[in-house]
Coordinates of C-alpha atoms in Angstrom, one line a residue:
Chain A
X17 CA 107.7 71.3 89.0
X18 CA 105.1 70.5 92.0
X19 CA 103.9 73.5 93.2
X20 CA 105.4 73.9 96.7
X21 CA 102.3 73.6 99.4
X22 CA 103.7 73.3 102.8
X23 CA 101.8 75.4 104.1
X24 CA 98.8 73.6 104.4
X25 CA 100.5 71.8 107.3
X26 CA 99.6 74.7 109.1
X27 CA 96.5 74.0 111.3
X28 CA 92.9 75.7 110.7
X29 CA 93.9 78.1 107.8
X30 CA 93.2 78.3 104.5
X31 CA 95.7 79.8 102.2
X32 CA 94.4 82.0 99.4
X33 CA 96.3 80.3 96.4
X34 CA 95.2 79.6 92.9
X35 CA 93.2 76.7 93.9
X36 CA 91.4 78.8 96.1
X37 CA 91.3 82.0 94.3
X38 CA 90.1 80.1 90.7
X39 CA 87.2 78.7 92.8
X40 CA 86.3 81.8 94.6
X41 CA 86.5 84.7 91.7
X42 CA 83.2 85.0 91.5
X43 CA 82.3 85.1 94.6
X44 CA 85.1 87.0 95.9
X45 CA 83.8 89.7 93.3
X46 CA 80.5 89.7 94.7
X47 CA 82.4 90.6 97.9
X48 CA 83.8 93.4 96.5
X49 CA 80.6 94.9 94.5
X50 CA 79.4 95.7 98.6
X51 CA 82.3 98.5 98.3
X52 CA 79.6 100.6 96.8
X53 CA 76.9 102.0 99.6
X54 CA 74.2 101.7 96.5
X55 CA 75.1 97.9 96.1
X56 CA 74.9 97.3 99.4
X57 CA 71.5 98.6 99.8
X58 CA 70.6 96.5 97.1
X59 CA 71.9 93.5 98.8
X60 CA 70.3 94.2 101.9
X61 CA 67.0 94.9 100.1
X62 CA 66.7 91.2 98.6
X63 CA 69.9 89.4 99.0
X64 CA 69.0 86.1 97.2
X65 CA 68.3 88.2 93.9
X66 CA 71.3 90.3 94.1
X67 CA 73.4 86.9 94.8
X68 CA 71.5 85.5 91.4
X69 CA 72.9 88.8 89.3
X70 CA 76.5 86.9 89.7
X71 CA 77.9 83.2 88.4
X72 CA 78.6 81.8 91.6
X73 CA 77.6 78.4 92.7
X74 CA 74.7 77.6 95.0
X75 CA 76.8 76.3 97.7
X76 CA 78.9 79.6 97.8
X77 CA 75.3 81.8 97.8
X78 CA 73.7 79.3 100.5
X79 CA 77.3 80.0 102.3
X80 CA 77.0 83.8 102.0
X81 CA 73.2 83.8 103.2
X82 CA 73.8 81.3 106.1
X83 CA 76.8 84.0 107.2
X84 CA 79.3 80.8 107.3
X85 CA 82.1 82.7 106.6
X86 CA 84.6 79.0 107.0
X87 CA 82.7 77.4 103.9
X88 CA 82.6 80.8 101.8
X89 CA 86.7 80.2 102.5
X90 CA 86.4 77.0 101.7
X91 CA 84.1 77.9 98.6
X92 CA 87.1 79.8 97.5
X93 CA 86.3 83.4 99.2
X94 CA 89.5 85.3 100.7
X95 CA 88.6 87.0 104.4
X96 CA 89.6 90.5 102.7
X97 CA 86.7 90.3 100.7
X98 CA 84.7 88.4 102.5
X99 CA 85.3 91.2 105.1
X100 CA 82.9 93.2 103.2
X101 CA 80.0 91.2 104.1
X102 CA 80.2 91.4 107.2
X103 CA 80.5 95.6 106.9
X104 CA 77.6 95.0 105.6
X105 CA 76.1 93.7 108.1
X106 CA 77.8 96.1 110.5
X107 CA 80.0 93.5 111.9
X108 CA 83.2 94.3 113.0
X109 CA 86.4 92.4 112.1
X110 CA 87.0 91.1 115.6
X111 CA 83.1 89.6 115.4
X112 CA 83.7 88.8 111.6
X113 CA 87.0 86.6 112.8
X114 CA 85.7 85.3 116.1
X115 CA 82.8 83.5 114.2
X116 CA 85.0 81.2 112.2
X117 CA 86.1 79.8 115.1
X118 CA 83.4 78.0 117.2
X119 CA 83.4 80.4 120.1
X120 CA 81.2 83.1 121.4
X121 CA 82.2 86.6 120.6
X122 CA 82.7 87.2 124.8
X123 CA 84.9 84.5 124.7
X124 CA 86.7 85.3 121.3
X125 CA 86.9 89.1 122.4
X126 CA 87.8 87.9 125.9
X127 CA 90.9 85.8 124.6
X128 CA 91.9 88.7 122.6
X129 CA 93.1 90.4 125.6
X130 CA 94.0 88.0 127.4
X131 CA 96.8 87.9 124.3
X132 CA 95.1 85.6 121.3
X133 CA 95.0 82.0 120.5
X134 CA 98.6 80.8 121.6
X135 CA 101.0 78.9 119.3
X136 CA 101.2 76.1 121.9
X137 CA 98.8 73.1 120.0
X138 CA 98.7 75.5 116.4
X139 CA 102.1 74.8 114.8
X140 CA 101.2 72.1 112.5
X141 CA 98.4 69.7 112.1
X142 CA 101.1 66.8 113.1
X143 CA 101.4 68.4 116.2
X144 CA 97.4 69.5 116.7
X145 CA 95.8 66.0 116.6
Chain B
X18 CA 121.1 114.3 96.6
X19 CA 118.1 113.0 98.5
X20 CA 118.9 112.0 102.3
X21 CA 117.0 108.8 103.9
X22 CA 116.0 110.1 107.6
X23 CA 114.8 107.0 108.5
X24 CA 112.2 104.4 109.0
X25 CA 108.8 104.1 110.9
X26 CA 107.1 100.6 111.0
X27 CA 103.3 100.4 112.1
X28 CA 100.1 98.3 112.2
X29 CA 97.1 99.5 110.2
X30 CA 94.2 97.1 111.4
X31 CA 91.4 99.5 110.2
X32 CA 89.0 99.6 113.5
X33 CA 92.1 102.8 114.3
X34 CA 89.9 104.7 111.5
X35 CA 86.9 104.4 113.4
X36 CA 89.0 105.1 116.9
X37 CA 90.2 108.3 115.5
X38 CA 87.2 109.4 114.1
X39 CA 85.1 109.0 117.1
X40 CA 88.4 110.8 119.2
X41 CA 89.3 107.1 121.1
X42 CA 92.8 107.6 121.6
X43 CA 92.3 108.1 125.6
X44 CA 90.1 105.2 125.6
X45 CA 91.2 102.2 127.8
X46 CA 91.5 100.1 125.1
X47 CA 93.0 102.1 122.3
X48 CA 95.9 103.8 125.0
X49 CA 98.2 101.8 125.2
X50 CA 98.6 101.5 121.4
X51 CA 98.3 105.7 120.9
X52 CA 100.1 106.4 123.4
X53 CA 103.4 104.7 121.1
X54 CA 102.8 107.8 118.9
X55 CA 103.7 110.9 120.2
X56 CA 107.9 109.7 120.0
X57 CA 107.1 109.6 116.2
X58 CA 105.7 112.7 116.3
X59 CA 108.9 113.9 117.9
X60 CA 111.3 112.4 115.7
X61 CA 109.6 113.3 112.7
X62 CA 109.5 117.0 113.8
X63 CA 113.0 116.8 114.1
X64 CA 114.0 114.6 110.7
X65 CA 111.7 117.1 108.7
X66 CA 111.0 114.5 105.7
X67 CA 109.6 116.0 102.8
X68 CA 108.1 112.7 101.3
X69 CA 107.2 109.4 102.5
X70 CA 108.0 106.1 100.5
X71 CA 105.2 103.8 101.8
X72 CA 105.9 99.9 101.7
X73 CA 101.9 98.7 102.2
X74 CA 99.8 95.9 101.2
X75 CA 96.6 97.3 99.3
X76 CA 93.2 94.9 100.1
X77 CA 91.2 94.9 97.6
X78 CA 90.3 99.0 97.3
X79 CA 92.8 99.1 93.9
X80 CA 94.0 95.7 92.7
X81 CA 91.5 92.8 92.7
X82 CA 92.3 89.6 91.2
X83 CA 91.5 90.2 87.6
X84 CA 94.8 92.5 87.7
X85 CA 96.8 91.8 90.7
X86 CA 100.4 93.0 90.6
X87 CA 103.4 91.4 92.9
X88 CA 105.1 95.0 93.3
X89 CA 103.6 98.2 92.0
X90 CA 104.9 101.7 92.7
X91 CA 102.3 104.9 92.2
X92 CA 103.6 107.3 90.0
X93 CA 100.3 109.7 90.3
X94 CA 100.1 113.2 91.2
X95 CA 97.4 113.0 93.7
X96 CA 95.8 109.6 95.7
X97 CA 92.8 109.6 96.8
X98 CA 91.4 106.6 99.7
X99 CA 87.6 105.3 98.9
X100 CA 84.9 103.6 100.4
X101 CA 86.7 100.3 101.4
X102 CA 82.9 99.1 102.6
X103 CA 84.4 99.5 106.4
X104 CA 82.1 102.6 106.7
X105 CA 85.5 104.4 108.5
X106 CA 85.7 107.7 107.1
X107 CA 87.9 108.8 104.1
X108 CA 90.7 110.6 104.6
X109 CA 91.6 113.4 102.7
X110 CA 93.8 113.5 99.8
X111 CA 97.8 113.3 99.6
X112 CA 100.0 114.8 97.3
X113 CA 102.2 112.6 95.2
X114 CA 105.7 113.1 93.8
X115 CA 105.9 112.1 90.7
X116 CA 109.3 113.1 90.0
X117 CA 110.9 110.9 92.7
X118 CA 107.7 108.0 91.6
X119 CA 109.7 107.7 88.2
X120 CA 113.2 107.9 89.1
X121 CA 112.2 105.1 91.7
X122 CA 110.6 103.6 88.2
X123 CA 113.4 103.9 86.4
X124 CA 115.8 102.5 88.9
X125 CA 113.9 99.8 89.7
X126 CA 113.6 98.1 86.6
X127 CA 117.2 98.4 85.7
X128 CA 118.3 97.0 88.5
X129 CA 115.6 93.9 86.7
X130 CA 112.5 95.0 89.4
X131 CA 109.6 94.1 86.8
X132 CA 107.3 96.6 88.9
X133 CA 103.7 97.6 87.7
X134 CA 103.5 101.7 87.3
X135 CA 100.5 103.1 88.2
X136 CA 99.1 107.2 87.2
X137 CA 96.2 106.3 88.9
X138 CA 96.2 104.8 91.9
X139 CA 93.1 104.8 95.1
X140 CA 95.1 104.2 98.9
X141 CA 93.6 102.1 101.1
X142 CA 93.4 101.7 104.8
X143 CA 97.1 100.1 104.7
X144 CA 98.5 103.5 103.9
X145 CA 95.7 106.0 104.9
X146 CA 95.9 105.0 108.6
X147 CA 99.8 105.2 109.4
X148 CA 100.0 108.6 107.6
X149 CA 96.7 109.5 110.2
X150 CA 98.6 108.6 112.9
X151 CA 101.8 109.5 112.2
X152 CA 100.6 112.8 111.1
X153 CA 97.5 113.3 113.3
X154 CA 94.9 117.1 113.2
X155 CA 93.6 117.3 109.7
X156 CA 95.1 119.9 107.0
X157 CA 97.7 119.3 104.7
X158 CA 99.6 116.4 105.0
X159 CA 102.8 117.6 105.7
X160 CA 104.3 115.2 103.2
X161 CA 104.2 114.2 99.5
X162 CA 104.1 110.1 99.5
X163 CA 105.1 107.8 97.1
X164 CA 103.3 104.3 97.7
X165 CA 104.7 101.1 96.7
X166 CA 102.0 97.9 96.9
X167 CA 103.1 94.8 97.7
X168 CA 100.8 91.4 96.9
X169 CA 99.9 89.8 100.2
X170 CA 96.5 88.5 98.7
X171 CA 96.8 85.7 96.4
X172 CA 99.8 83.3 96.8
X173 CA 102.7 82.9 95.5
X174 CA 103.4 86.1 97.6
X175 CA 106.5 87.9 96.9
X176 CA 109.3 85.8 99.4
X177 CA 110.6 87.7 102.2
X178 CA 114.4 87.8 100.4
X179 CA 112.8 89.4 97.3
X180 CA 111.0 91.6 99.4
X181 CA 114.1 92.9 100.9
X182 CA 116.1 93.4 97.9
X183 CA 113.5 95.1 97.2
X184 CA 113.8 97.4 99.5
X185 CA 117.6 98.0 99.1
X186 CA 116.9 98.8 95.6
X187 CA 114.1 101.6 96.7
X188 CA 117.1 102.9 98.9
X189 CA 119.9 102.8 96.5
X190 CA 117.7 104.5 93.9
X191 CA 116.3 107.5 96.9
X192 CA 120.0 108.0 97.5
X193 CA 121.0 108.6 94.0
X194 CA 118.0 110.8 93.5
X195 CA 119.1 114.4 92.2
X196 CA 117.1 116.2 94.5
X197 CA 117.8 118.0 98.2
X198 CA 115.1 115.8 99.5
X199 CA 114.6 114.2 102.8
X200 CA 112.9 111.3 102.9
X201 CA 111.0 108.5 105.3
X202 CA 110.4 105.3 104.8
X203 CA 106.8 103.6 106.0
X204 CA 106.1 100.1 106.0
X205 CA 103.1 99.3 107.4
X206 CA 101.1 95.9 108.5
X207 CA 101.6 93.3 111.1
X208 CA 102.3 92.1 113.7
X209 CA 101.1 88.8 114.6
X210 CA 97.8 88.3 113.6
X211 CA 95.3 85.2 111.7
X212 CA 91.6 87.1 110.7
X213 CA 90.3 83.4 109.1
X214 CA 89.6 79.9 110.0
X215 CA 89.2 77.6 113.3
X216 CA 92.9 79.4 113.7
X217 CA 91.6 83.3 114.1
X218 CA 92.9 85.5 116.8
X219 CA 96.4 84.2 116.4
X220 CA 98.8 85.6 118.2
X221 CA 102.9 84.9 118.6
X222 CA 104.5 87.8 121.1
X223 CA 107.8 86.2 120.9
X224 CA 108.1 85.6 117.4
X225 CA 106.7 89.6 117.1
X226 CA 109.5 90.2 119.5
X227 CA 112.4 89.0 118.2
X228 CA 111.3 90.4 114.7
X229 CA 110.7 93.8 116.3
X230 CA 115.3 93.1 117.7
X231 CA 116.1 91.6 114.2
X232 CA 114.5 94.3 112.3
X233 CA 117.1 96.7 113.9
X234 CA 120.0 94.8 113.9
X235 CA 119.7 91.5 111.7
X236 CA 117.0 92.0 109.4
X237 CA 118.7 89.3 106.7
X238 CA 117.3 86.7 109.8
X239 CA 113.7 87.9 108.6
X240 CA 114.3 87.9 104.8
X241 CA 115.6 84.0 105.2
X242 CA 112.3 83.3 106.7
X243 CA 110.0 80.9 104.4
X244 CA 106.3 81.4 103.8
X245 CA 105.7 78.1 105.8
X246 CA 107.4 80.0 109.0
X247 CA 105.8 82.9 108.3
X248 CA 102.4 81.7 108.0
X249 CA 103.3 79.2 111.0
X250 CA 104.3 81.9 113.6
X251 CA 102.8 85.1 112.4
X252 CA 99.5 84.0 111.4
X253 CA 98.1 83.6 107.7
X254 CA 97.8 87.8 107.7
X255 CA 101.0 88.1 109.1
X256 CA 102.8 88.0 106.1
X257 CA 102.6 91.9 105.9
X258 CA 105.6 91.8 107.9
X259 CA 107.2 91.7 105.1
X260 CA 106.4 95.4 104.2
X261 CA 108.2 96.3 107.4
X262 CA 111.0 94.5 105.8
X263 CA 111.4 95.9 102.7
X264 CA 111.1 99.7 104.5
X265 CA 113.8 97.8 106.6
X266 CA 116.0 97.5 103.3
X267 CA 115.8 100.9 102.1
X268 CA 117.5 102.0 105.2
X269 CA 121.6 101.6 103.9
X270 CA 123.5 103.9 106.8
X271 CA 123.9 102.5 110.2
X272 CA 120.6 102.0 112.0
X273 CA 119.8 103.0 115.2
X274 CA 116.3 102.4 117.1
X275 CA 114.7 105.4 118.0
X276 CA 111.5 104.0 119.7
X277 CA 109.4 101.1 119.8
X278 CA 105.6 100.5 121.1
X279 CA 103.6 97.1 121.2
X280 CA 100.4 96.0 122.6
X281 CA 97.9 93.1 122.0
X282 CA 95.3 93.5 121.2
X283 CA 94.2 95.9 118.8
X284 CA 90.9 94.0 116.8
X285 CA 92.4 90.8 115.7
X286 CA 96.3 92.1 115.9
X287 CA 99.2 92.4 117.5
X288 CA 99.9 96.1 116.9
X289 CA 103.1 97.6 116.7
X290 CA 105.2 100.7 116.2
X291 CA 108.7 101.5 115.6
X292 CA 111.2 104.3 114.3
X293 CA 114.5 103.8 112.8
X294 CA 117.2 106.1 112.5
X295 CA 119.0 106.4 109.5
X296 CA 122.5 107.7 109.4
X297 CA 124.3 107.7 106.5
X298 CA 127.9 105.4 106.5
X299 CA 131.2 107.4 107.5
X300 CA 132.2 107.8 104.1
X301 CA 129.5 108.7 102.2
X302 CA 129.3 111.9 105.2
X303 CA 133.0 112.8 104.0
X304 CA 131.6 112.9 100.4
X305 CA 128.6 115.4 100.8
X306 CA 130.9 117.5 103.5

């Protein structure tokens, strides 16, 4: 039986399944070594040798290091984990969110309050154009 | 026999562990979404639970994806939260109940619930954070807990029907519990809300709204819900509603609405609160009387 994926009709997202989650395991696991304040001391210290200490590909370290947190998705990473890079950083989740989708984080915080992204135009890719 | 008091539904987006810890609540931005607690406080002073069943979705802090359950139910004597890499503080430690954690075991599986049991078990922001602001001022939590993980990582999730069975089997097996307990019921996640992708920041206030009606009075509308719909109108993280849902099938008395708070926005989310009464059906008052 075809696995049921219907929900990739659903516009600018990215679900976590085992496509995704096969691709990203290593990386994702990096994500969660910054759990640890010693790791992430380590990974602040010299952050292209700690990305070498794990198997990921060069696409998802370049991807971590440039802070494109829509190609580590695409790479396979899950925004839970990912999350933890931008902790890191001292990002918070609004500013970790609002940079995945092209706007600045005044206008991203600003439509926040103004009550989020509206459904309107974000139903299906069908509908988007 | 055990008694269900009720249910209490809320958001646990973890920026409310920084708010509390730097004293926020009065804050412009963070009143409107304290200000829905002190109604819980009252109707929890009043119902008196003993122990909290907690319906939450754990992120990473215990399950990663080398061992991930679908459904796991703590059976510890003690959790303990961890360093989630957030830097919001810890909170202290809560007391399990074993004794109610493996009769819930036990029940489960024979009614064919193939649930993960777990004697160790860390809690993460999805469970530290309600109990913080459901019970709010430090010292003993006034309430053993019994958490019960739900997967709402890595697809296939758990569907929205098996969720709530899922929950009427958690309340079927309190209620036959041996034990002159009273017990709450937590589910915590939600509402509305996408954190990833061109899509982040998300938001669907009348989809939230009709769940926050349905969860009272037709909550079989949610559990026919697909993952496509779900996904579609309550954002890729949105899917924790379904915690809300299963707290929502534990409740098996007639259910009344006690309270309800909602504001947007709280980070990324649209943040929500609610407290269900529980009252136990006509006949099965007769019987304990």
């Amino acid at each position: 039986m075809a696995l049921d994926k219907s929900y990739k009709d659903v516009p600018g997202t990215t679900i976590f399944d085992a496509e995704q989650s096969r691709k990203g395991y290593h990386l994702n696991q990096f994500c969660m070594s910054l759990m640890k304040s010693e790791n992430r001391a380590r990974f602040k210290a010299g952050e292209r040798a700690y990305l070498d200490e794990w198997p990921m590909t060069e696409d998802q370290k370049q991807a971590v290091l440039a802070r494109d947190l829509n190609r580590c998705i695409g790479l396979g990473g899950n925004i839970y984990f990912l999350a933890k890079i931008g902790a890191t950083d001292g990002k918070s989740f609004q500013q970790m969110a609002g940079s995945m989708t092209g706007m600045t984080e005044e206008e991203y915080r600003d439509m926040m309050i103004r009550g989020g992204r509206s459904i309107e135009g974000n139903r299906s890719i069908g509908e988007k154009k | 026999m055990a008694t269900i008091t009720g249910a209490i539904m809320s958001s646990h987006v973890p920026s409310i562990g920084g708010a509390i810890a730097k004293g926020l609540q009065q804050d412009p931005y963070w009143k409107p979404f304290f200000d829905g607690f002190p109604p819980a406080h009252a109707w929890l002073a009043k119902a008196k639970p003993d122990v909290a069943v907690v319906f939450y979705n754990d992120h990473g802090l215990n399950f990663f994806l080398d061992k991930l359950p679908t459904f796991a139910v703590g059976a510890a004597p003690e959790y303990r939260n961890a360093d989630e890499g957030w830097g919001i503080p810890t909170v202290r430690p809560f007391n399990g109940d074993p004794a109610l954690s493996w009769h819930l075991i036990d029940s489960l599986v024979a009614d064919e619930f193939d649930i993960t049991m777990c004697q160790e078990m860390l809690v993460d922001h999805a469970l530290t954070l309600p109990m913080a602001l459901l019970w709010p001022g430090g010292g003993e939590w006034p309430v053993r807990i019994v958490p019960i993980a739900m997967n709402h990582v890595q697809y296939p999730l758990p569907s929205p029907r098996r969720s709530y069975h899922l929950g009427q089997a958690v309340g079927r097996a309190i209620e036959a519990w041996d034990e002159d307990a009273r017990v709450v019921v937590l589910g915590t996640g939600g509402l509305s809300h996408q954190l990833d992708g061109p899509r982040a920041g998300f938001i669907n206030k009348a989809f939230d709204l009709m769940c926050m009606d349905a969860i009272v009075d037709d909550p079989g509308r949610l559990a026919r819900l697909s993952m496509l719909e779900l996904v579609r109108e309550a954002g890729a993280q949105g899917t924790e509603l379904m915690t809300w849902v299963a707290a929502r099938g534990a409740l098996t008395g007639s259910v009344s609405k006690i309270h309800s708070n909602y504001h947007i926005p709280i980070s990324n989310t649209a943040a929500a609160l609610m407290v269900l009464e529980n009252r136990a059906p006509p006949a099965a008052r007769v019987l304990a009387a």
